[in-house]
Amino acid sequence: AKALAHIQKSLKADPKNREYYLVQAKIFEAQKNYPEAIKTYKKLVSEVVGGERFYFDLAQVQMDAKDYMGARATFNKIE
């Protein structure tokens, strides 16, 4: 809980930092909070410079959440 609170505070201070988003997504993923992990990865890949390289991670979490159609669509975005 402390790690998540700290990273969320850091994101408020620097909302375009892709490392912060990645850490937040990984925390949510470790907690098996897949909806929040997916939301964070989607924000990372769409709003943060260089974030598109994390489509694979997004697809993996979508598969963990049993969102196979979403995962397939995400995999199709990977070049």
Short mmCIF file of C-alpha atoms in Angstrom, two decimals:
data_model
loop_
_atom_site.label_atom_id
_atom_site.label_comp_id
_atom_site.label_asym_id
_atom_site.label_seq_id
_atom_site.Cartn_x
_atom_site.Cartn_y
_atom_site.Cartn_z
CA ALA A 1 0.00 0.00 0.00
CA LYS A 2 2.86 2.38 0.77
CA ALA A 3 4.55 1.73 -2.55
CA LEU A 4 1.33 2.41 -4.45
CA ALA A 5 0.68 5.63 -2.51
CA HIS A 6 4.24 6.78 -3.16
CA ILE A 7 4.11 6.07 -6.90
CA GLN A 8 0.72 7.79 -7.23
CA LYS A 9 2.15 10.86 -5.50
CA SER A 10 5.11 10.76 -7.89
CA LEU A 11 2.75 10.53 -10.89
CA LYS A 12 0.90 13.62 -9.73
CA ALA A 13 4.19 15.50 -9.64
CA ASP A 14 5.39 14.13 -13.01
CA PRO A 15 2.39 12.79 -14.98
CA LYS A 16 4.36 11.99 -18.15
CA ASN A 17 6.99 9.79 -16.49
CA ARG A 18 6.67 6.38 -18.12
CA GLU A 19 8.69 4.63 -15.41
CA TYR A 20 6.17 5.73 -12.79
CA TYR A 21 3.30 4.38 -14.87
CA LEU A 22 5.14 1.12 -15.40
CA VAL A 23 5.77 0.70 -11.66
CA GLN A 24 2.14 1.53 -10.88
CA ALA A 25 0.93 -1.01 -13.45
CA LYS A 26 3.25 -3.68 -12.05
CA ILE A 27 2.01 -3.01 -8.51
CA PHE A 28 -1.61 -3.38 -9.63
CA GLU A 29 -0.67 -6.51 -11.55
CA ALA A 30 1.04 -8.03 -8.48
CA GLN A 31 -2.10 -7.29 -6.47
CA LYS A 32 -4.15 -9.02 -9.21
CA ASN A 33 -6.04 -5.76 -9.63
CA TYR A 34 -6.23 -6.31 -13.37
CA PRO A 35 -8.76 -3.56 -14.19
CA GLU A 36 -6.47 -0.91 -12.69
CA ALA A 37 -3.38 -2.48 -14.26
CA ILE A 38 -5.08 -2.43 -17.67
CA LYS A 39 -6.21 1.16 -17.19
CA THR A 40 -2.66 2.18 -16.27
CA TYR A 41 -1.09 0.34 -19.22
CA LYS A 42 -3.63 1.89 -21.61
CA LYS A 43 -2.74 5.34 -20.33
CA LEU A 44 0.96 4.49 -20.64
CA VAL A 45 0.73 3.33 -24.26
CA SER A 46 -1.53 6.17 -25.39
CA GLU A 47 -0.33 9.24 -23.50
CA VAL A 48 3.33 8.80 -22.59
CA VAL A 49 6.21 9.23 -25.06
CA GLY A 50 7.72 5.81 -25.74
CA GLY A 51 4.83 4.07 -24.02
CA GLU A 52 3.88 2.12 -27.12
CA ARG A 53 6.65 -0.34 -26.35
CA PHE A 54 4.50 -1.65 -23.50
CA TYR A 55 1.69 -3.04 -25.65
CA PHE A 56 2.95 -6.56 -24.94
CA ASP A 57 2.67 -6.00 -21.17
CA LEU A 58 -0.85 -4.65 -21.64
CA ALA A 59 -1.84 -7.71 -23.67
CA GLN A 60 -0.40 -10.04 -21.03
CA VAL A 61 -2.49 -8.42 -18.29
CA GLN A 62 -5.57 -8.53 -20.51
CA MET A 63 -5.00 -12.27 -20.88
CA ASP A 64 -4.60 -12.64 -17.10
CA ALA A 65 -7.94 -10.85 -16.74
CA LYS A 66 -9.43 -13.26 -19.31
CA ASP A 67 -10.06 -10.40 -21.76
CA TYR A 68 -8.91 -12.45 -24.72
CA MET A 69 -10.51 -10.22 -27.36
CA GLY A 70 -8.84 -7.16 -25.86
CA ALA A 71 -5.52 -9.00 -25.70
CA ARG A 72 -5.83 -10.02 -29.34
CA ALA A 73 -6.57 -6.44 -30.39
CA THR A 74 -3.58 -5.23 -28.38
CA PHE A 75 -1.27 -7.90 -29.85
CA ASN A 76 -2.37 -6.73 -33.31
CA LYS A 77 -1.03 -3.24 -32.49
CA ILE A 78 2.49 -4.57 -31.90
CA GLU A 79 4.70 -4.00 -34.92
#
